[in-house]
mmCIF file with all atom_site columns, C-alpha atoms and ligand atoms in Angstrom:
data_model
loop_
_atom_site.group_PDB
_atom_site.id
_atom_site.type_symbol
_atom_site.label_atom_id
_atom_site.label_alt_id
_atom_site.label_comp_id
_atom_site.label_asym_id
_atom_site.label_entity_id
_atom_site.label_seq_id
_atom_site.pdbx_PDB_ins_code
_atom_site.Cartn_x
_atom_site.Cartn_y
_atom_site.Cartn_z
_atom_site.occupancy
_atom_site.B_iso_or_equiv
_atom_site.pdbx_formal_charge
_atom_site.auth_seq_id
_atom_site.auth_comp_id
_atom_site.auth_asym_id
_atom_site.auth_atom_id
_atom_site.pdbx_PDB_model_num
ATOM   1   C  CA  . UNK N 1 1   ? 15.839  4.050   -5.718  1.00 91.00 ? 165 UNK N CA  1
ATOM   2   C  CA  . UNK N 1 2   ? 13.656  3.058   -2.774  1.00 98.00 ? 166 UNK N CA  1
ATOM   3   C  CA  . UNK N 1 3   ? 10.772  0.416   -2.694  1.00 98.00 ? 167 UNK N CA  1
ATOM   4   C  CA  . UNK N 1 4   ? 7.898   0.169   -0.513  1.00 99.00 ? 168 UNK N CA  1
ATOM   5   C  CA  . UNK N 1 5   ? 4.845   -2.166  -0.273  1.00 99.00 ? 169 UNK N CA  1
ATOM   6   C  CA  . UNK N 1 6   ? 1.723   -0.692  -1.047  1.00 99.00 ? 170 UNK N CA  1
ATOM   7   C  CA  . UNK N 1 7   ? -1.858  -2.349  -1.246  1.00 99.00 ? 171 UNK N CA  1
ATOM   8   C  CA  . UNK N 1 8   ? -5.170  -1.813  -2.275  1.00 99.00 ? 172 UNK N CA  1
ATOM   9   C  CA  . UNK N 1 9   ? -7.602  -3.324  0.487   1.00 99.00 ? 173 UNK N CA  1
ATOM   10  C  CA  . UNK N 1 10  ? -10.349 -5.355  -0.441  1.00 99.00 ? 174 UNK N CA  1
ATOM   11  C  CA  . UNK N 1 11  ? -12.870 -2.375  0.150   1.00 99.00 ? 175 UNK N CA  1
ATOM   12  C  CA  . UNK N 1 12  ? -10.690 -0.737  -2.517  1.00 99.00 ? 176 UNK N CA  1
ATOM   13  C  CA  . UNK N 1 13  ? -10.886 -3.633  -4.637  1.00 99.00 ? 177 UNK N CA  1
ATOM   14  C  CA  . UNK N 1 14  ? -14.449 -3.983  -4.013  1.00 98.00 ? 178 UNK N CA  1
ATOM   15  C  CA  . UNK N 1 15  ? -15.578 -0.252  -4.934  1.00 98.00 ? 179 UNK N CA  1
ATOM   16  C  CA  . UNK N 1 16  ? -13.524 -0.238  -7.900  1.00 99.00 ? 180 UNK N CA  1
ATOM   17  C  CA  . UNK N 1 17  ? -10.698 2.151   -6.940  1.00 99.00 ? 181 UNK N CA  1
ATOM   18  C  CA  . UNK N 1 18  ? -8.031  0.108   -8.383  1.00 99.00 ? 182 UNK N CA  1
ATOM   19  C  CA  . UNK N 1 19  ? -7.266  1.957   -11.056 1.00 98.00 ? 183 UNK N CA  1
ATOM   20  C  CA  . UNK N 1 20  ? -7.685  5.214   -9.325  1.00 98.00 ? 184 UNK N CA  1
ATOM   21  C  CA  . UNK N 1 21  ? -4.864  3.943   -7.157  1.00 99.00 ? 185 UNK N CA  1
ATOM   22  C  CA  . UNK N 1 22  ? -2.610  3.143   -9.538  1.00 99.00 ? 186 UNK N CA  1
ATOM   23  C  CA  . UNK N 1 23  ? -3.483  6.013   -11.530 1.00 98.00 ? 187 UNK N CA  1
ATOM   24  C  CA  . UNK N 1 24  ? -2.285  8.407   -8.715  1.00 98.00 ? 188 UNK N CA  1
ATOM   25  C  CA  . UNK N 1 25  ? 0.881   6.576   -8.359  1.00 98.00 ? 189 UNK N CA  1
ATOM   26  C  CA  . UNK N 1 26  ? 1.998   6.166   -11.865 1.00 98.00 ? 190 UNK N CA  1
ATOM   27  C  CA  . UNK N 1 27  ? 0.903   10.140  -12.590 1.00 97.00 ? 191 UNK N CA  1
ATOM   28  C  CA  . UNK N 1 28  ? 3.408   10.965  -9.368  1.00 97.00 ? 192 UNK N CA  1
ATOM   29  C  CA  . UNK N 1 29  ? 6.124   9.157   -11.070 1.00 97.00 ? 193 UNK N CA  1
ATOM   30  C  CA  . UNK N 1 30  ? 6.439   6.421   -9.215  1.00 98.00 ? 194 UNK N CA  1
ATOM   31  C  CA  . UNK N 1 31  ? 7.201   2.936   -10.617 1.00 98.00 ? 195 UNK N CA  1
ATOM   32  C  CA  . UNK N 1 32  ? 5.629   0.013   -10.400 1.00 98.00 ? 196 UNK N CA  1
ATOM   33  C  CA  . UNK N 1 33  ? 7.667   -2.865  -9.921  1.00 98.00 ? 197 UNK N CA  1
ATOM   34  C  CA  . UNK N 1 34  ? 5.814   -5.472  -9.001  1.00 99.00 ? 198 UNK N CA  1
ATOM   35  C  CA  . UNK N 1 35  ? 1.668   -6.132  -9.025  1.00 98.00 ? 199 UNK N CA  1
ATOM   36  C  CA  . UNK N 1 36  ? -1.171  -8.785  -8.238  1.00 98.00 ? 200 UNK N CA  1
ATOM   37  C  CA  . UNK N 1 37  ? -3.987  -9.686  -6.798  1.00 98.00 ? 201 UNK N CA  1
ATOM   38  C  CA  . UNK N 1 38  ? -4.879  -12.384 -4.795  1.00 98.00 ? 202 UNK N CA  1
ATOM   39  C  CA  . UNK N 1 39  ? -6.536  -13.107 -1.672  1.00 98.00 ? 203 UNK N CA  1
ATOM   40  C  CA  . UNK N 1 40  ? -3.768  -12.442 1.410   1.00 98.00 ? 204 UNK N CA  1
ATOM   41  C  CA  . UNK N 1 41  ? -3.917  -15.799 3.823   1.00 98.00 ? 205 UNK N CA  1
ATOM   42  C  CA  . UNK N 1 42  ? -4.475  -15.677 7.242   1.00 98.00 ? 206 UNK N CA  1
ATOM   43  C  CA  . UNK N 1 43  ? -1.021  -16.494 7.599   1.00 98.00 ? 207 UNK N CA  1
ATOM   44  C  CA  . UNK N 1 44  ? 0.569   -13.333 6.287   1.00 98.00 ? 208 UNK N CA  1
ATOM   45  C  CA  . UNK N 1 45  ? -2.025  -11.236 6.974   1.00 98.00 ? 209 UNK N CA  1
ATOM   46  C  CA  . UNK N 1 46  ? -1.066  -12.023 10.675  1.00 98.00 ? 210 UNK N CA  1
ATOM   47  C  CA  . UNK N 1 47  ? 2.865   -11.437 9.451   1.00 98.00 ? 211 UNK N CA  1
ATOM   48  C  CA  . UNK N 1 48  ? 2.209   -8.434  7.873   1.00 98.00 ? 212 UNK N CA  1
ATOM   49  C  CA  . UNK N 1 49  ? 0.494   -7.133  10.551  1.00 98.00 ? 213 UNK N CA  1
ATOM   50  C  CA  . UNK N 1 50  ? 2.352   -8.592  13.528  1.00 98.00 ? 214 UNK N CA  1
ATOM   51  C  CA  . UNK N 1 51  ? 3.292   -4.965  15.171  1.00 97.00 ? 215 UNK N CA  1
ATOM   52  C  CA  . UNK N 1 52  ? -0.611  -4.538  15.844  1.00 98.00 ? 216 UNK N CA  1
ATOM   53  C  CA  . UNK N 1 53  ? -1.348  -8.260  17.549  1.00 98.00 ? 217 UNK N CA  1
ATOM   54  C  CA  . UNK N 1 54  ? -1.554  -7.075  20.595  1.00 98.00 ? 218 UNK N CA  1
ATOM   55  C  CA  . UNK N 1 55  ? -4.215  -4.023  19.779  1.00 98.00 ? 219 UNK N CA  1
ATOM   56  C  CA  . UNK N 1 56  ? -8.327  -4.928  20.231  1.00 98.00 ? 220 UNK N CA  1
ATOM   57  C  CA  . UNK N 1 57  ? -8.839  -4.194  16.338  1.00 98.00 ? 221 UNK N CA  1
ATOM   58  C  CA  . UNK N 1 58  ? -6.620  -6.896  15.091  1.00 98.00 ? 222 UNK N CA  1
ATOM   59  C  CA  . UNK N 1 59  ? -8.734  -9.970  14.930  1.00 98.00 ? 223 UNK N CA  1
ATOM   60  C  CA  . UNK N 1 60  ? -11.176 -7.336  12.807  1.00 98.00 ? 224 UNK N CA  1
ATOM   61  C  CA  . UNK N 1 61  ? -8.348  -6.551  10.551  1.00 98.00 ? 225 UNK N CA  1
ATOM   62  C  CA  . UNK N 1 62  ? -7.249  -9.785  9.698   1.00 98.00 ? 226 UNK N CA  1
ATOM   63  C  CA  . UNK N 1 63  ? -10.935 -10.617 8.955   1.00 98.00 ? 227 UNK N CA  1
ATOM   64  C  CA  . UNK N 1 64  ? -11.209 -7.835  6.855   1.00 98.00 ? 228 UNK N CA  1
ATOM   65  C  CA  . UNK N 1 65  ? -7.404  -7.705  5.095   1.00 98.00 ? 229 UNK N CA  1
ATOM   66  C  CA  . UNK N 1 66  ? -8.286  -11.525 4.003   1.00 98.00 ? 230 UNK N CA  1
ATOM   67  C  CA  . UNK N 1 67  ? -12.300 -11.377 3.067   1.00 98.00 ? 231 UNK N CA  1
ATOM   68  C  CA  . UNK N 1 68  ? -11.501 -10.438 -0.612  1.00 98.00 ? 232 UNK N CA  1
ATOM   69  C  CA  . UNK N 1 69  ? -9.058  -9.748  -2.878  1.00 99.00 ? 233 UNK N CA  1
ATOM   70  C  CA  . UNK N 1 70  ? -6.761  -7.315  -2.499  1.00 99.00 ? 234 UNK N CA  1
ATOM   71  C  CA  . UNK N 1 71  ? -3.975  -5.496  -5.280  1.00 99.00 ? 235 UNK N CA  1
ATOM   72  C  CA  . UNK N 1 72  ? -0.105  -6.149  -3.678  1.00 99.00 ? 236 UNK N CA  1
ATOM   73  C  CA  . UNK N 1 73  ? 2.324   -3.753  -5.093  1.00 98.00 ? 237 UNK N CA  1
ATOM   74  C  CA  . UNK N 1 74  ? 6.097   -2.635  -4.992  1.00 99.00 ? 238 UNK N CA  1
ATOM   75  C  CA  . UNK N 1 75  ? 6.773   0.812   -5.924  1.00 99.00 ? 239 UNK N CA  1
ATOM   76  C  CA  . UNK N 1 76  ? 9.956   2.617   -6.620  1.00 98.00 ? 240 UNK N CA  1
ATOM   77  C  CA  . UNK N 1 77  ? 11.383  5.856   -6.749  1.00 98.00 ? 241 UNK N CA  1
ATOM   78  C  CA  . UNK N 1 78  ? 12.830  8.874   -5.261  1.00 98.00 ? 242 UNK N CA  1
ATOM   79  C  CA  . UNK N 1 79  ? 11.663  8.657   -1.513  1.00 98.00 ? 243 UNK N CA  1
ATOM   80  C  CA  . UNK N 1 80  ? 8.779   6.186   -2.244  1.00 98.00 ? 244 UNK N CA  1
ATOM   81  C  CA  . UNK N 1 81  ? 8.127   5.519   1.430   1.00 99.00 ? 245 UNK N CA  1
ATOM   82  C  CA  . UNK N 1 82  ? 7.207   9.117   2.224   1.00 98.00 ? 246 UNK N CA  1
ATOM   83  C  CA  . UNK N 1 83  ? 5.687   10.152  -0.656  1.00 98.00 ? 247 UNK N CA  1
ATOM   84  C  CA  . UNK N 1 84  ? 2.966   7.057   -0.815  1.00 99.00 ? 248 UNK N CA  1
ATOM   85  C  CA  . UNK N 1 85  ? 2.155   7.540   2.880   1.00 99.00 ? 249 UNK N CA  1
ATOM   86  C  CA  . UNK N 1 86  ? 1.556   11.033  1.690   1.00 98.00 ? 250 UNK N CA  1
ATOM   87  C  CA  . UNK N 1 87  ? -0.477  9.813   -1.497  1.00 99.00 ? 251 UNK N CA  1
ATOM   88  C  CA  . UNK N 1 88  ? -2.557  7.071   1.058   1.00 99.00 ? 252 UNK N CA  1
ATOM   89  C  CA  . UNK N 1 89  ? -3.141  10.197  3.797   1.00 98.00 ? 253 UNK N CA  1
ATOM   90  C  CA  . UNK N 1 90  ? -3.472  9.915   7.069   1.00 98.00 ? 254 UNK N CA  1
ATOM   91  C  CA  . UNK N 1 91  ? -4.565  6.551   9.253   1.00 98.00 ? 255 UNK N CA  1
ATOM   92  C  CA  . UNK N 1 92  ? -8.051  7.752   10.035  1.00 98.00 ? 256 UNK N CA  1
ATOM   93  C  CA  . UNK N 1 93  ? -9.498  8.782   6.607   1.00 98.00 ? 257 UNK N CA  1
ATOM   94  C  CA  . UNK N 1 94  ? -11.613 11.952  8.976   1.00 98.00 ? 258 UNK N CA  1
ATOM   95  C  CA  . UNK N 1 95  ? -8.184  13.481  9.488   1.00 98.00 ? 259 UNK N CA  1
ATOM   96  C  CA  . UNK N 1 96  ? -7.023  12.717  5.911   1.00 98.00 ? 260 UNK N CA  1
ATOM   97  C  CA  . UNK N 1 97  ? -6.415  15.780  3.673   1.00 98.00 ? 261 UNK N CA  1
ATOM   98  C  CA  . UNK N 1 98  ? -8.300  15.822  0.368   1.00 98.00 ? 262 UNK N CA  1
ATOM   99  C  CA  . UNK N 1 99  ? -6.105  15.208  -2.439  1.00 98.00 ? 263 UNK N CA  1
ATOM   100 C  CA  . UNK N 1 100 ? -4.962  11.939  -0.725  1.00 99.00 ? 264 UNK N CA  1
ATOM   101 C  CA  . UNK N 1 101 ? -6.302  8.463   -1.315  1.00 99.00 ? 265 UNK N CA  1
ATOM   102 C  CA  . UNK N 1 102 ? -7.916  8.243   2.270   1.00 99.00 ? 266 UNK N CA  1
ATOM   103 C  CA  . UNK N 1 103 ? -8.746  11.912  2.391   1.00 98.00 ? 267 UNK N CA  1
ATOM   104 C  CA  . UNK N 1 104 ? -10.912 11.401  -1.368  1.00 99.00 ? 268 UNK N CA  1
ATOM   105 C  CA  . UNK N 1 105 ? -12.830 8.058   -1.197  1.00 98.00 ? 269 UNK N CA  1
ATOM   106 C  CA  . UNK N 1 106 ? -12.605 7.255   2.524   1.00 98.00 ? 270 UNK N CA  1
ATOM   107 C  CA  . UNK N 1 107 ? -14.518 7.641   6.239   1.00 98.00 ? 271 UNK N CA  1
ATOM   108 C  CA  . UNK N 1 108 ? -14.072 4.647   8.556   1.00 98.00 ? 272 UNK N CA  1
ATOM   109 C  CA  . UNK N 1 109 ? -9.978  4.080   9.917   1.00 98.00 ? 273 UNK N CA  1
ATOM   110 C  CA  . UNK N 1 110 ? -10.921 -0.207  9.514   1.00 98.00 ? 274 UNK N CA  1
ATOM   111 C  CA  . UNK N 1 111 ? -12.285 0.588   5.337   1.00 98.00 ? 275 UNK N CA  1
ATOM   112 C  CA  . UNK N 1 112 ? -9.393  3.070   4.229   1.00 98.00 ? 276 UNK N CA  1
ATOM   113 C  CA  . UNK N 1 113 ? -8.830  2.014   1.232   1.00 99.00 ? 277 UNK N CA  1
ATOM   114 C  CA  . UNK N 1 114 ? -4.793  1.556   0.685   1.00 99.00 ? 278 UNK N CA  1
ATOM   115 C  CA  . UNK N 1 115 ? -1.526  0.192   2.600   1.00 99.00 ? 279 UNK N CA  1
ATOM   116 C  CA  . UNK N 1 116 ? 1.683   1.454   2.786   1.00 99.00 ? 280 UNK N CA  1
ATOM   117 C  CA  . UNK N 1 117 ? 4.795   0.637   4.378   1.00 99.00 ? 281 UNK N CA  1
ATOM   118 C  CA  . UNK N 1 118 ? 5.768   3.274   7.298   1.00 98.00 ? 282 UNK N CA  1
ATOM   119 C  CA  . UNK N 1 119 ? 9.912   3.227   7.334   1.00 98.00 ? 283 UNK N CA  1
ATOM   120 C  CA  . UNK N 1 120 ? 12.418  1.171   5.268   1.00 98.00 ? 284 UNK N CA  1
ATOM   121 C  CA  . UNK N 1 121 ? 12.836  -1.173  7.796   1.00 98.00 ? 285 UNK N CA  1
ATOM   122 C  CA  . UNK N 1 122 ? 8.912   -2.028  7.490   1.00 98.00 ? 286 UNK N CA  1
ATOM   123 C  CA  . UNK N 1 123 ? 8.867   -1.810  3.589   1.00 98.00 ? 287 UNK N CA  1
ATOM   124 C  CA  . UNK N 1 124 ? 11.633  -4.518  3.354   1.00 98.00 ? 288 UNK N CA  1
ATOM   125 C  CA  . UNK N 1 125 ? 9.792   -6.863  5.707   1.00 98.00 ? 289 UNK N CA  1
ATOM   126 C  CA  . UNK N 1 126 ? 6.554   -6.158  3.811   1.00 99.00 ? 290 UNK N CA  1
ATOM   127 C  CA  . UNK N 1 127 ? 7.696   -6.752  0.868   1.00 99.00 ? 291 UNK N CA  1
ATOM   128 C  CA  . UNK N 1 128 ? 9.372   -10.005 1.793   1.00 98.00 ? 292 UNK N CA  1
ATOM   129 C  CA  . UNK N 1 129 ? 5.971   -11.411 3.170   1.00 98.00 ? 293 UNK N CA  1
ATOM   130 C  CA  . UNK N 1 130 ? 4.346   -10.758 -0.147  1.00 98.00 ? 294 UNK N CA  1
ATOM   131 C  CA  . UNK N 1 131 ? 6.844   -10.224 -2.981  1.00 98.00 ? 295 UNK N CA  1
ATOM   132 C  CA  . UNK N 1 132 ? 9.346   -13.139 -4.129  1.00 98.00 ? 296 UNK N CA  1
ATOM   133 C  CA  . UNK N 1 133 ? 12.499  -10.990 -5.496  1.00 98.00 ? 297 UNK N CA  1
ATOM   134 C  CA  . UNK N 1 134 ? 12.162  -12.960 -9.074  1.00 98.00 ? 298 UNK N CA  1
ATOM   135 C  CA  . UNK N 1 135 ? 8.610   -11.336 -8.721  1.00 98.00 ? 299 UNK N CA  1
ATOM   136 C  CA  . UNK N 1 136 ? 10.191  -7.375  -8.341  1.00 98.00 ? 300 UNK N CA  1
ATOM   137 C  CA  . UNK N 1 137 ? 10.727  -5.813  -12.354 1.00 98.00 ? 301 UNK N CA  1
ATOM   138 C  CA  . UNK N 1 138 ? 14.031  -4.580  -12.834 1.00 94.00 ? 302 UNK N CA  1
ATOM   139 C  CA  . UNK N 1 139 ? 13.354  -1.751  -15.555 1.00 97.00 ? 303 UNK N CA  1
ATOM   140 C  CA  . UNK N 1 140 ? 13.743  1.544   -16.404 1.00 95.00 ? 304 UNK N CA  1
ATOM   141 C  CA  . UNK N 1 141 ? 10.834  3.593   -17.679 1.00 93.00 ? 305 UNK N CA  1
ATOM   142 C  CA  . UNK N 1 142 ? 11.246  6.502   -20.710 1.00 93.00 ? 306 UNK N CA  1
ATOM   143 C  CA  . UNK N 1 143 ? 10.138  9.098   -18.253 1.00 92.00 ? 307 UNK N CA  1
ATOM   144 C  CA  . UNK N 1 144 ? 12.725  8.573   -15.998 1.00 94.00 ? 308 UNK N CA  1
ATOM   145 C  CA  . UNK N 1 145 ? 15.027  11.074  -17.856 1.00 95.00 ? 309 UNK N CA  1
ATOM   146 C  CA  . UNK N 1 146 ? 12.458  13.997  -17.503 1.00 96.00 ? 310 UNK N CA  1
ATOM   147 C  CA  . UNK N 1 147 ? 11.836  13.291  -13.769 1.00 97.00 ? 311 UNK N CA  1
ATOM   148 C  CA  . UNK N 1 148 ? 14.576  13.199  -12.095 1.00 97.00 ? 312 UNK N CA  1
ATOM   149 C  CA  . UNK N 1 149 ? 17.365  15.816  -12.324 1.00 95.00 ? 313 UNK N CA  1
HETATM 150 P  P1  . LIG A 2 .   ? -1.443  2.723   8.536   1.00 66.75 ? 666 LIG A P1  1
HETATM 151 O  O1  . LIG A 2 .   ? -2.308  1.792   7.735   1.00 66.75 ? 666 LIG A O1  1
HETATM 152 O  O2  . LIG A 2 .   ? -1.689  4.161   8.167   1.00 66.75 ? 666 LIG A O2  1
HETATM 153 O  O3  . LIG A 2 .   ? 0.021   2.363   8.513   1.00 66.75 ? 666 LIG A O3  1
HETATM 154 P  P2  . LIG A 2 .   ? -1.516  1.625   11.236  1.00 66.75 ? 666 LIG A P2  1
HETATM 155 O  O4  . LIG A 2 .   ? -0.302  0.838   10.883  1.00 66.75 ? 666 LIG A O4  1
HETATM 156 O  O5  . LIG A 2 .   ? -1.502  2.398   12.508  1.00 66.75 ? 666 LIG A O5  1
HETATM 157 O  O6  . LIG A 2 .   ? -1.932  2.617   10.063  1.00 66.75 ? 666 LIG A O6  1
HETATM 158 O  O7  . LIG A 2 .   ? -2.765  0.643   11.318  1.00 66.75 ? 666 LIG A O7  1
HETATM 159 C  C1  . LIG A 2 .   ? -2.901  -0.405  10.383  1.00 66.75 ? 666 LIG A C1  1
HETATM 160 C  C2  . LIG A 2 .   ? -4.352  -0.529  10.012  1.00 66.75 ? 666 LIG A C2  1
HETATM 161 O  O8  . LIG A 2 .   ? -5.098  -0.944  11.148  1.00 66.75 ? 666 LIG A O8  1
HETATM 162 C  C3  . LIG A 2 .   ? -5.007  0.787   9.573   1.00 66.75 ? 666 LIG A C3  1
HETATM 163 O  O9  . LIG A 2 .   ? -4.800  1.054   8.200   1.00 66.75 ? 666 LIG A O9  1
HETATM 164 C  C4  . LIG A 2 .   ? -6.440  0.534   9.886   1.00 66.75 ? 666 LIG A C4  1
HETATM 165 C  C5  . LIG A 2 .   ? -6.377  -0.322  11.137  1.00 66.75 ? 666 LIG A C5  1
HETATM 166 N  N1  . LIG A 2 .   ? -6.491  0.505   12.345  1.00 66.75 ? 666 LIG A N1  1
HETATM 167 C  C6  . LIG A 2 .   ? -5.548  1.322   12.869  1.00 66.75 ? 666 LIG A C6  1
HETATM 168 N  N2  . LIG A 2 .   ? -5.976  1.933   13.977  1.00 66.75 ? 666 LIG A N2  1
HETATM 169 C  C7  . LIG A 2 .   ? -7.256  1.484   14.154  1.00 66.75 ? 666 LIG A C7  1
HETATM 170 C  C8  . LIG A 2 .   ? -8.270  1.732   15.118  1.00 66.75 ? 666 LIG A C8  1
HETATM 171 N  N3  . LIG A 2 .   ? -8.061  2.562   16.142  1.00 66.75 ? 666 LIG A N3  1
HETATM 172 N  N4  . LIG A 2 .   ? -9.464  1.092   14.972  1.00 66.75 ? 666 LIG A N4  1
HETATM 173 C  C9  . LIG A 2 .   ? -9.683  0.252   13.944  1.00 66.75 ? 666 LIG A C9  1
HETATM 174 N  N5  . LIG A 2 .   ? -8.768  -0.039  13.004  1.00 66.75 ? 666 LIG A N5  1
HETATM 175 C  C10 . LIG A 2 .   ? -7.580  0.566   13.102  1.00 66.75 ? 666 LIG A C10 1
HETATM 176 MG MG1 . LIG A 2 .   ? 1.061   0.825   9.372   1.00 66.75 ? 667 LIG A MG1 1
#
C-alpha cells in the first residue's frame, strides 16, 4: 500500500480542525500509520520545503510552518498520494472545491490548513524528514477486508 506525509498546519492546529482532519481521512479509509505533534524546526521546515527556496513566499512559510504546533502524519492505502491531495483540495483554498479540506475551512493560499505530499518521490523524502521508520505502525485494521476488493 502507498504512504504519504500529510500535516495539519499550525492554523489547523490553532482553529481546532484536528480532528476534522483526521476524521475525513480515517472515514475515506485511509490508515494512519504514524501521528504527532510537535513544533517543526527551522531546520526541516527548510528541508521539507527546499523545492520552494527560491520563491518570494518562502521566508513567510517557514515563519508560519514553525510558529506553532503542527499534527505530522503517515497515511496508507490504496493510492494515498492522490486521494489526500484530493481530500486537502487545491493549493489556493479560492479555487478549492467544497467537500475538500481547503475548499471547507479555508481562504488565504499561506493559512490552508493541511499538507500533503505531491508524487511518491516527494512522499518518501517527506516522510524521511519527519518520520523515523521505528516511528511508521505496521498493522492491519478490521475494515480492511470490507474495503478493498
Ligand atoms: P501544496 O501545499 O498544495 O503542495 P505548493 O507545494 O505549491 O502547494 O506550495 C506549498 C505551500 O506554500 C502552500 O501550501 C502554501 C504556500 N504557497 C504556495 N504558493 C503560494 C503563493 N503564491 N503565495 C503564498 N504562499 C504560497
Ligand atoms: Mg507541495
Amino acid at each position: 500500500m502507498e504512504q504519504t506525509y500529510v500535516m495539519v498546519k499550525p492554523d489547523g492546529v490553532q482553529r481546532g480542525l484536528v480532528g476534522e482532519v483526521v476524521s475525513r481521512i480515517e472515514k475515506r479509509g485511509l490508515k494512519i500509520v504514524a501521528l504527532r505533534m510537535n513544533v517543526i524546526s527551522d531546520a526541516a521546515a527548510k528541508e521539507h520545503y527546499a523545492e520552494h527556496a527560491a520563491r518570494p513566499f518562502f521566508p513567510s512559510l517557514i515563519g508560519f510552518i514553525t510558529s506553532g504546533p503542527s499534527v505530522s502524519m503517515v497515511v496508507a492505502g490504496k493510492d494515498a498520494i492522490k486521494v489526500m491531495r484530493a481530500v486537502n483540495g487545491a493549493t489556493n483554498p479560492v479555487d478549492a472545491a467544497p467537500g475538500t479540506v481547503r475548499g471547507d475551512f479555508a481562504l488565504d493560499v499561506g493559512r490552508n490548513v493541511v499538507h500533503a505530499s505531491d508524487s511518491p518521490e516527494a512522499a518518501a523524502r517527506e516522510i524521511a524528514i519527519h518520520f523515523k521508520d521505528s516511528e511508521i505502525a505496521a498493522y492491519s485494521r478490521i475494515d480492511e477486508v470490507c474495503l478493498y476488493e
